[in-house]
mmCIF file of C-alpha atoms and ligand atoms in Angstrom:
data_model
loop_
_atom_site.group_PDB
_atom_site.id
_atom_site.type_symbol
_atom_site.label_atom_id
_atom_site.label_comp_id
_atom_site.label_asym_id
_atom_site.label_seq_id
_atom_site.Cartn_x
_atom_site.Cartn_y
_atom_site.Cartn_z
ATOM 1 C CA UNK A 1 0.038 -0.005 0.278
ATOM 2 C CA UNK A 2 1.220 3.637 -0.848
ATOM 3 C CA UNK A 3 0.361 7.257 -1.196
ATOM 4 C CA UNK A 4 2.201 8.409 -3.814
ATOM 5 C CA UNK A 5 3.382 11.763 -3.819
ATOM 6 C CA UNK A 6 4.721 13.881 -6.750
ATOM 7 C CA UNK A 7 6.630 16.827 -6.731
ATOM 8 C CA UNK A 8 7.307 18.675 -9.502
ATOM 9 C CA UNK A 9 10.035 21.618 -9.914
ATOM 10 C CA UNK A 10 8.832 25.123 -9.952
ATOM 11 C CA UNK A 11 9.023 25.810 -13.518
ATOM 12 C CA UNK A 12 8.024 29.709 -13.767
ATOM 13 C CA UNK A 13 4.667 31.027 -12.607
ATOM 14 C CA UNK A 14 1.733 27.906 -12.759
ATOM 15 C CA UNK A 15 -0.534 30.437 -13.026
ATOM 16 C CA UNK A 16 0.514 32.229 -16.071
ATOM 17 C CA UNK A 17 -1.768 30.022 -18.417
ATOM 18 C CA UNK A 18 -5.083 30.851 -16.621
ATOM 19 C CA UNK A 19 -7.522 33.542 -17.329
ATOM 20 C CA UNK A 20 -10.548 33.424 -15.366
ATOM 21 C CA UNK A 21 -13.809 32.655 -17.397
ATOM 22 C CA UNK A 22 -12.055 31.705 -20.400
ATOM 23 C CA UNK A 23 -11.713 28.324 -22.223
ATOM 24 C CA UNK A 24 -8.449 27.776 -21.308
ATOM 25 C CA UNK A 25 -9.794 27.016 -17.713
ATOM 26 C CA UNK A 26 -11.896 24.394 -18.701
ATOM 27 C CA UNK A 27 -9.337 22.234 -19.718
ATOM 28 C CA UNK A 28 -9.947 18.536 -20.021
ATOM 29 C CA UNK A 29 -10.846 16.602 -16.347
ATOM 30 C CA UNK A 30 -12.371 13.279 -17.004
ATOM 31 C CA UNK A 31 -13.036 10.388 -15.102
ATOM 32 C CA UNK A 32 -11.998 6.755 -15.507
ATOM 33 C CA UNK A 33 -14.966 4.203 -15.282
ATOM 34 C CA UNK A 34 -14.325 1.090 -12.696
ATOM 35 C CA UNK A 35 -17.011 -1.678 -13.586
ATOM 36 C CA UNK A 36 -18.310 -4.024 -10.699
ATOM 37 C CA UNK A 37 -15.333 -6.787 -10.093
ATOM 38 C CA UNK A 38 -12.743 -4.870 -12.593
ATOM 39 C CA UNK A 39 -11.165 -3.240 -9.301
ATOM 40 C CA UNK A 40 -9.010 -0.617 -11.414
ATOM 41 C CA UNK A 41 -8.799 2.019 -9.102
ATOM 42 C CA UNK A 42 -5.028 1.356 -8.863
ATOM 43 C CA UNK A 43 -4.372 2.027 -12.694
ATOM 44 C CA UNK A 44 -6.749 4.753 -12.572
ATOM 45 C CA UNK A 45 -5.507 6.975 -9.842
ATOM 46 C CA UNK A 46 -1.395 6.221 -11.665
ATOM 47 C CA UNK A 47 -3.455 7.172 -14.896
ATOM 48 C CA UNK A 48 -4.780 10.677 -13.535
ATOM 49 C CA UNK A 49 -1.581 11.732 -11.861
ATOM 50 C CA UNK A 50 0.374 10.917 -15.516
ATOM 51 C CA UNK A 51 -2.430 13.161 -17.162
ATOM 52 C CA UNK A 52 -2.293 15.909 -14.615
ATOM 53 C CA UNK A 53 1.795 15.953 -14.803
ATOM 54 C CA UNK A 54 2.245 18.639 -17.335
ATOM 55 C CA UNK A 55 5.692 17.788 -18.263
ATOM 56 C CA UNK A 56 5.209 14.161 -18.866
ATOM 57 C CA UNK A 57 1.650 14.864 -20.825
ATOM 58 C CA UNK A 58 3.591 17.256 -23.284
ATOM 59 C CA UNK A 59 6.864 15.056 -23.457
ATOM 60 C CA UNK A 60 4.619 11.791 -24.369
ATOM 61 C CA UNK A 61 2.507 13.950 -26.978
ATOM 62 C CA UNK A 62 5.782 15.008 -28.493
ATOM 63 C CA UNK A 63 7.556 11.518 -28.672
ATOM 64 C CA UNK A 64 7.452 10.568 -32.531
ATOM 65 C CA UNK A 65 7.932 6.879 -32.201
ATOM 66 C CA UNK A 66 7.922 3.615 -30.383
ATOM 67 C CA UNK A 67 8.372 -0.444 -30.244
ATOM 68 C CA UNK A 68 4.628 -1.034 -30.506
ATOM 69 C CA UNK A 69 3.620 -4.607 -28.872
ATOM 70 C CA UNK A 70 0.122 -4.610 -30.568
ATOM 71 C CA UNK A 71 -2.477 -5.969 -27.758
ATOM 72 C CA UNK A 72 0.121 -5.838 -24.793
ATOM 73 C CA UNK A 73 1.337 -1.906 -26.101
ATOM 74 C CA UNK A 74 1.057 0.074 -22.611
ATOM 75 C CA UNK A 75 2.285 2.815 -24.767
ATOM 76 C CA UNK A 76 -0.311 2.794 -27.342
ATOM 77 C CA UNK A 77 -3.329 2.078 -24.570
ATOM 78 C CA UNK A 78 -1.949 5.085 -22.398
ATOM 79 C CA UNK A 79 -1.782 7.318 -25.553
ATOM 80 C CA UNK A 80 -5.473 6.360 -26.652
ATOM 81 C CA UNK A 81 -6.514 7.238 -22.950
ATOM 82 C CA UNK A 82 -4.672 10.872 -23.098
ATOM 83 C CA UNK A 83 -6.329 11.550 -26.700
ATOM 84 C CA UNK A 84 -9.454 10.825 -25.366
ATOM 85 C CA UNK A 85 -9.118 12.650 -22.153
ATOM 86 C CA UNK A 86 -8.446 15.382 -24.678
ATOM 87 C CA UNK A 87 -11.350 14.711 -27.346
ATOM 88 C CA UNK A 88 -13.648 12.915 -26.221
ATOM 89 C CA UNK A 89 -17.302 14.139 -24.833
ATOM 90 C CA UNK A 90 -17.888 11.919 -22.249
ATOM 91 C CA UNK A 91 -17.356 12.559 -18.362
ATOM 92 C CA UNK A 92 -15.676 9.364 -17.698
ATOM 93 C CA UNK A 93 -13.835 6.932 -20.021
ATOM 94 C CA UNK A 94 -13.158 3.397 -20.202
ATOM 95 C CA UNK A 95 -9.504 2.218 -18.881
ATOM 96 C CA UNK A 96 -10.076 -1.286 -20.086
ATOM 97 C CA UNK A 97 -7.673 -1.406 -22.971
ATOM 98 C CA UNK A 98 -4.474 -0.148 -20.780
ATOM 99 C CA UNK A 99 -5.873 -2.978 -17.997
ATOM 100 C CA UNK A 100 -5.380 -5.422 -20.298
ATOM 101 C CA UNK A 101 -2.177 -4.186 -21.803
ATOM 102 C CA UNK A 102 -0.870 -4.273 -18.640
ATOM 103 C CA UNK A 103 -2.356 -7.700 -17.941
ATOM 104 C CA UNK A 104 -0.933 -8.702 -20.941
ATOM 105 C CA UNK A 105 2.482 -7.667 -20.533
ATOM 106 C CA UNK A 106 2.456 -8.939 -16.930
ATOM 107 C CA UNK A 107 1.199 -12.023 -17.428
ATOM 108 C CA UNK A 108 4.510 -14.058 -16.716
ATOM 109 C CA UNK A 109 4.900 -12.245 -13.580
ATOM 110 C CA UNK A 110 1.604 -12.792 -11.981
ATOM 111 C CA UNK A 111 1.088 -9.060 -11.319
ATOM 112 C CA UNK A 112 -1.867 -6.506 -12.304
ATOM 113 C CA UNK A 113 -4.139 -9.326 -13.805
ATOM 114 C CA UNK A 114 -7.700 -8.299 -14.631
ATOM 115 C CA UNK A 115 -10.517 -8.245 -11.861
ATOM 116 C CA UNK A 116 -7.483 -8.107 -9.272
ATOM 117 C CA UNK A 117 -6.603 -5.317 -6.996
ATOM 118 C CA UNK A 118 -3.137 -4.164 -7.231
ATOM 119 C CA UNK A 119 -1.035 -1.023 -5.955
ATOM 120 C CA UNK A 120 -0.806 1.929 -7.411
ATOM 121 C CA UNK A 121 2.430 3.202 -6.576
ATOM 122 C CA UNK A 122 3.847 -0.362 -8.074
ATOM 123 C CA UNK A 123 1.564 0.172 -11.074
ATOM 124 C CA UNK A 124 2.532 3.874 -11.822
ATOM 125 C CA UNK A 125 6.267 2.501 -11.902
ATOM 126 C CA UNK A 126 5.837 0.025 -13.760
ATOM 127 C CA UNK A 127 4.302 1.878 -16.817
ATOM 128 C CA UNK A 128 7.218 4.189 -16.785
ATOM 129 C CA UNK A 129 9.261 1.146 -16.852
ATOM 130 C CA UNK A 130 7.232 -0.156 -19.830
ATOM 131 C CA UNK A 131 7.622 3.638 -21.280
ATOM 132 C CA UNK A 132 11.522 3.306 -21.248
ATOM 133 C CA UNK A 133 11.570 -0.349 -22.712
ATOM 134 C CA UNK A 134 9.153 1.113 -25.763
ATOM 135 C CA UNK A 135 11.221 3.967 -25.827
ATOM 136 C CA UNK A 136 14.549 2.429 -26.023
ATOM 137 C CA UNK A 137 13.923 -1.040 -26.246
ATOM 138 C CA UNK A 138 16.669 -1.957 -24.292
ATOM 139 C CA UNK A 139 16.474 -3.683 -20.643
ATOM 140 C CA UNK A 140 19.356 -1.596 -18.804
ATOM 141 C CA UNK A 141 17.295 0.551 -16.663
ATOM 142 C CA UNK A 142 20.205 1.508 -14.852
ATOM 143 C CA UNK A 143 22.104 3.465 -17.086
ATOM 144 C CA UNK A 144 19.952 5.116 -19.263
ATOM 145 C CA UNK A 145 20.906 7.981 -21.035
ATOM 146 C CA UNK A 146 18.489 8.635 -24.049
ATOM 147 C CA UNK A 147 17.077 11.856 -24.324
ATOM 148 C CA UNK A 148 14.112 10.731 -25.625
ATOM 149 C CA UNK A 149 13.300 8.688 -22.818
ATOM 150 C CA UNK A 150 10.681 10.421 -20.462
ATOM 151 C CA UNK A 151 11.041 8.052 -17.900
ATOM 152 C CA UNK A 152 14.730 8.551 -17.302
ATOM 153 C CA UNK A 153 14.671 12.057 -18.459
ATOM 154 C CA UNK A 154 11.881 13.325 -15.891
ATOM 155 C CA UNK A 155 11.673 10.742 -13.338
ATOM 156 C CA UNK A 156 14.557 8.852 -12.442
ATOM 157 C CA UNK A 157 17.096 9.562 -9.257
ATOM 158 C CA UNK A 158 20.339 8.648 -10.492
ATOM 159 C CA UNK A 159 21.931 7.639 -7.269
ATOM 160 C CA UNK A 160 24.898 5.374 -5.609
ATOM 161 C CA UNK A 161 25.174 4.286 -2.391
ATOM 162 C CA UNK A 162 28.428 3.621 -0.633
ATOM 163 C CA UNK A 163 29.710 2.794 3.030
ATOM 164 C CA UNK A 164 32.246 4.952 4.058
ATOM 165 C CA UNK A 165 33.973 3.627 7.998
ATOM 166 C CA UNK A 166 34.071 6.578 10.133
ATOM 167 C CA UNK A 167 36.462 4.064 12.737
ATOM 168 C CA UNK A 168 38.769 2.851 10.265
ATOM 169 C CA UNK A 169 38.179 4.926 7.093
ATOM 170 C CA UNK A 170 37.665 2.264 4.502
ATOM 171 C CA UNK A 171 34.930 3.047 2.125
ATOM 172 C CA UNK A 172 33.273 0.110 -0.134
ATOM 173 C CA UNK A 173 32.710 0.663 -4.134
ATOM 174 C CA UNK A 174 30.254 3.221 -5.122
ATOM 175 C CA UNK A 175 26.821 0.904 -6.429
ATOM 176 C CA UNK A 176 25.147 2.667 -8.571
ATOM 177 C CA UNK A 177 21.409 2.191 -9.166
ATOM 178 C CA UNK A 178 18.022 4.174 -10.106
ATOM 179 C CA UNK A 179 14.873 5.010 -8.255
ATOM 180 C CA UNK A 180 11.467 6.223 -10.204
ATOM 181 C CA UNK A 181 9.400 5.557 -6.668
ATOM 182 C CA UNK A 182 11.480 6.457 -3.766
ATOM 183 C CA UNK A 183 9.393 4.362 -0.828
ATOM 184 C CA UNK A 184 9.697 5.086 2.511
ATOM 185 C CA UNK A 185 7.694 3.960 5.441
ATOM 186 C CA UNK A 186 5.219 5.340 7.193
ATOM 187 C CA UNK A 187 5.984 3.855 10.666
ATOM 188 C CA UNK A 188 9.535 5.150 10.639
ATOM 189 C CA UNK A 189 8.595 8.527 8.934
ATOM 190 C CA UNK A 190 6.217 8.822 12.200
ATOM 191 C CA UNK A 191 9.001 7.937 14.438
ATOM 192 C CA UNK A 192 11.315 9.984 12.927
ATOM 193 C CA UNK A 193 8.599 12.748 13.174
ATOM 194 C CA UNK A 194 8.001 12.014 17.398
ATOM 195 C CA UNK A 195 12.030 12.134 17.669
ATOM 196 C CA UNK A 196 11.860 15.911 16.034
ATOM 197 C CA UNK A 197 8.650 17.112 18.297
ATOM 198 C CA UNK A 198 10.941 15.588 20.940
ATOM 199 C CA UNK A 199 13.753 17.541 20.280
ATOM 200 C CA UNK A 200 11.800 20.539 20.459
ATOM 201 C CA UNK A 201 13.029 21.623 16.622
ATOM 202 C CA UNK A 202 11.283 24.357 14.687
ATOM 203 C CA UNK A 203 10.088 23.677 11.663
ATOM 204 C CA UNK A 204 12.336 24.650 8.577
ATOM 205 C CA UNK A 205 11.382 24.259 4.785
ATOM 206 C CA UNK A 206 14.093 21.603 4.307
ATOM 207 C CA UNK A 207 12.587 19.250 7.494
ATOM 208 C CA UNK A 208 10.289 17.042 5.653
ATOM 209 C CA UNK A 209 12.993 15.966 3.385
ATOM 210 C CA UNK A 210 15.159 15.117 5.993
ATOM 211 C CA UNK A 211 12.513 13.109 7.845
ATOM 212 C CA UNK A 212 12.068 11.478 4.808
ATOM 213 C CA UNK A 213 15.746 10.661 4.525
ATOM 214 C CA UNK A 214 16.344 9.680 8.379
ATOM 215 C CA UNK A 215 12.919 7.323 8.181
ATOM 216 C CA UNK A 216 14.747 5.638 5.106
ATOM 217 C CA UNK A 217 18.140 5.404 6.297
ATOM 218 C CA UNK A 218 16.850 3.868 10.085
ATOM 219 C CA UNK A 219 18.219 0.885 11.150
ATOM 220 C CA UNK A 220 19.964 0.152 7.671
ATOM 221 C CA UNK A 221 23.533 -0.817 9.208
ATOM 222 C CA UNK A 222 26.410 -2.558 7.332
ATOM 223 C CA UNK A 223 29.470 -4.048 8.033
ATOM 224 C CA UNK A 224 32.335 -2.094 7.738
ATOM 225 C CA UNK A 225 33.771 -2.511 4.162
ATOM 226 C CA UNK A 226 37.520 -3.575 5.313
ATOM 227 C CA UNK A 227 35.607 -5.564 7.965
ATOM 228 C CA UNK A 228 37.043 -3.846 11.614
ATOM 229 C CA UNK A 229 34.163 -4.507 13.240
ATOM 230 C CA UNK A 230 32.127 -1.313 13.086
ATOM 231 C CA UNK A 231 28.503 -1.009 12.129
ATOM 232 C CA UNK A 232 28.135 1.802 9.407
ATOM 233 C CA UNK A 233 25.354 3.817 8.142
ATOM 234 C CA UNK A 234 24.611 3.269 4.469
ATOM 235 C CA UNK A 235 25.321 6.821 2.268
ATOM 236 C CA UNK A 236 23.371 7.425 -0.621
ATOM 237 C CA UNK A 237 24.144 10.175 -3.012
ATOM 238 C CA UNK A 238 21.906 11.981 -5.793
ATOM 239 C CA UNK A 239 23.993 12.245 -9.033
ATOM 240 C CA UNK A 240 21.308 14.363 -11.039
ATOM 241 C CA UNK A 241 18.583 16.706 -10.815
ATOM 242 C CA UNK A 242 14.868 14.859 -11.556
ATOM 243 C CA UNK A 243 12.130 17.243 -13.093
ATOM 244 C CA UNK A 244 9.788 14.707 -10.966
ATOM 245 C CA UNK A 245 9.889 13.015 -7.971
ATOM 246 C CA UNK A 246 7.737 10.424 -6.512
ATOM 247 C CA UNK A 247 7.297 9.607 -3.062
ATOM 248 C CA UNK A 248 5.694 6.497 -1.995
ATOM 249 C CA UNK A 249 4.785 6.194 1.218
ATOM 250 C CA UNK A 250 4.301 2.581 2.621
ATOM 251 C CA UNK A 251 1.855 1.677 5.319
ATOM 252 C CA UNK A 252 3.105 -0.749 7.417
ATOM 253 C CA UNK A 253 -0.060 -2.496 8.585
ATOM 254 C CA UNK A 254 -3.713 -2.805 7.116
ATOM 255 C CA UNK A 255 -5.231 -0.925 10.133
ATOM 256 C CA UNK A 256 -2.996 1.551 10.584
ATOM 257 C CA UNK A 257 -3.509 3.962 13.382
ATOM 258 C CA UNK A 258 -1.148 6.739 11.591
ATOM 259 C CA UNK A 259 -3.093 8.251 9.099
ATOM 260 C CA UNK A 260 -3.875 11.151 10.824
ATOM 261 C CA UNK A 261 -0.212 12.113 12.064
ATOM 262 C CA UNK A 262 0.784 11.470 8.382
ATOM 263 C CA UNK A 263 -1.883 14.121 7.405
ATOM 264 C CA UNK A 264 -0.478 16.831 9.746
ATOM 265 C CA UNK A 265 3.066 16.460 8.801
ATOM 266 C CA UNK A 266 3.254 15.863 4.871
ATOM 267 C CA UNK A 267 4.756 19.182 3.614
ATOM 268 C CA UNK A 268 3.689 20.568 -0.005
ATOM 269 C CA UNK A 269 7.394 21.595 -0.262
ATOM 270 C CA UNK A 270 10.040 19.019 -0.860
ATOM 271 C CA UNK A 271 13.564 20.445 -0.707
ATOM 272 C CA UNK A 272 15.479 17.939 -2.976
ATOM 273 C CA UNK A 273 19.130 17.503 -1.338
ATOM 274 C CA UNK A 274 17.226 17.063 1.726
ATOM 275 C CA UNK A 275 16.061 13.552 0.468
ATOM 276 C CA UNK A 276 19.532 12.357 0.409
ATOM 277 C CA UNK A 277 23.026 12.126 1.919
ATOM 278 C CA UNK A 278 24.434 14.570 -0.657
ATOM 279 C CA UNK A 279 23.795 15.997 -4.082
ATOM 280 C CA UNK A 280 26.062 16.108 -6.391
ATOM 281 C CA UNK A 281 24.632 18.106 -9.117
ATOM 282 C CA UNK A 282 24.561 21.923 -8.700
ATOM 283 C CA UNK A 283 21.018 22.360 -9.922
ATOM 284 C CA UNK A 284 19.565 19.858 -7.335
ATOM 285 C CA UNK A 285 21.787 21.022 -4.548
ATOM 286 C CA UNK A 286 19.218 24.344 -4.649
ATOM 287 C CA UNK A 287 16.231 22.443 -6.035
ATOM 288 C CA UNK A 288 12.905 22.554 -4.149
ATOM 289 C CA UNK A 289 9.858 20.540 -5.531
ATOM 290 C CA UNK A 290 6.136 21.346 -4.957
ATOM 291 C CA UNK A 291 3.782 18.927 -4.658
ATOM 292 C CA UNK A 292 1.331 18.739 -7.337
ATOM 293 C CA UNK A 293 -0.308 14.890 -7.151
ATOM 294 C CA UNK A 294 -1.382 12.317 -4.524
ATOM 295 C CA UNK A 295 -2.779 9.008 -4.587
ATOM 296 C CA UNK A 296 -4.388 7.949 -1.242
ATOM 297 C CA UNK A 297 -5.158 4.591 -0.187
ATOM 298 C CA UNK A 298 -8.218 3.572 2.340
ATOM 299 C CA UNK A 299 -10.820 0.850 2.647
ATOM 300 C CA UNK A 300 -9.561 -1.490 -0.096
ATOM 301 C CA UNK A 301 -9.467 1.506 -2.625
ATOM 302 C CA UNK A 302 -7.431 4.322 -4.172
ATOM 303 C CA UNK A 303 -8.659 7.808 -5.204
ATOM 304 C CA UNK A 304 -6.396 10.699 -6.751
ATOM 305 C CA UNK A 305 -5.794 14.283 -5.924
ATOM 306 C CA UNK A 306 -4.423 16.206 -8.736
ATOM 307 C CA UNK A 307 -3.206 19.730 -9.010
ATOM 308 C CA UNK A 308 -4.882 20.984 -12.482
ATOM 309 C CA UNK A 309 -2.349 23.980 -13.811
ATOM 310 C CA UNK A 310 -4.703 25.336 -16.078
ATOM 311 C CA UNK A 311 -7.170 26.261 -13.654
ATOM 312 C CA UNK A 312 -4.754 26.492 -10.433
ATOM 313 C CA UNK A 313 -7.429 24.124 -8.611
ATOM 314 C CA UNK A 314 -6.830 20.577 -7.008
ATOM 315 C CA UNK A 315 -9.532 18.287 -8.378
ATOM 316 C CA UNK A 316 -10.578 14.877 -6.471
ATOM 317 C CA UNK A 317 -10.889 11.541 -8.634
ATOM 318 C CA UNK A 318 -12.616 8.578 -7.289
ATOM 319 C CA UNK A 319 -12.944 6.252 -10.724
ATOM 320 C CA UNK A 320 -15.517 7.734 -12.649
ATOM 321 C CA UNK A 321 -16.382 10.880 -10.082
ATOM 322 C CA UNK A 322 -14.319 13.881 -10.395
ATOM 323 C CA UNK A 323 -14.704 16.873 -7.708
ATOM 324 C CA UNK A 324 -12.903 20.350 -7.361
ATOM 325 C CA UNK A 325 -11.773 20.691 -4.144
ATOM 326 C CA UNK A 326 -10.731 23.736 -2.158
ATOM 327 C CA UNK A 327 -7.406 23.204 -1.143
ATOM 328 C CA UNK A 328 -5.863 26.397 0.758
ATOM 329 C CA UNK A 329 -2.535 25.024 -0.531
ATOM 330 C CA UNK A 330 -1.641 26.052 -4.310
ATOM 331 C CA UNK A 331 1.650 25.525 -5.723
ATOM 332 C CA UNK A 332 2.513 28.411 -6.810
ATOM 333 C CA UNK A 333 5.836 29.968 -7.644
HETATM 334 ZN ZN1 LIG B 401 2.298 0.366 -29.585
HETATM 335 ZN ZN1 LIG B 402 14.635 4.928 -20.235
HETATM 336 ZN ZN1 LIG B 403 36.128 0.230 9.510
#
């Protein structure tokens, strides 16, 4: 179970495209159907977030071609939904074609099969991975530098991890990897928040990212690389500056009493370098991201909040139901 948090790098004034009362403010927002027994809310949530990410939507539109897999083509099915979001007169659209393509693609792994509920964050992550494969047709996801690959150019956090022993000075070989969704345990996060409250720390803008970092590294001790006997913490270093950062908050149990705490401590801004031990990219060192989308899970059901840039409004999506919500927070820079 996960909440997906999407944070987008401020790219100028988000309100600039909005003129009250104009046709521009009526840009398409549509629901996605989820018939009885279909259990497609996890997919619908992932699709709504992708559609409302302006960077993703525009980049996908501009892509010239892809390696097509016919009936199992997630790329075609997603593009088709996007085109219907734009042109259809219906208030709610079917997501069946994408659901089938997803089921077909993950048949061997027994994931995302028809009628079965699945995880929205993992669905989101897997759609992005498949898009990489459709564009690059190369299994090597950790080293992708292809300019047209939206997945890695826009979403991927390029990282390496290394242990450095504070006692004997030994360092391990850096291990590079990429992350499309950065998962953090809710319980660990709430423990970190409690510690912060005990220390009477005054809230700072970078605190939320630091709490996420502390929560994701807590208890992760390794042996010293030269086996001097010390147990040391792993360091994760960010090497690029992703435009979109996705955080998956993982609920450790079905019946968590931490929901209110999580809502209280979620911050609309994310100070990117605070999320890792260090950032090496100059832009990443100053990068602050703003919340533009959130997938929520409760009572075995997913729903989504997404920021609609053209109207500067938050919209709530519960499958076919679409409602404007009046959040006080507007990600305007
Ligand atoms: Zn295709
Ligand atoms: Zn790629
Ligand atoms: Zn050592």
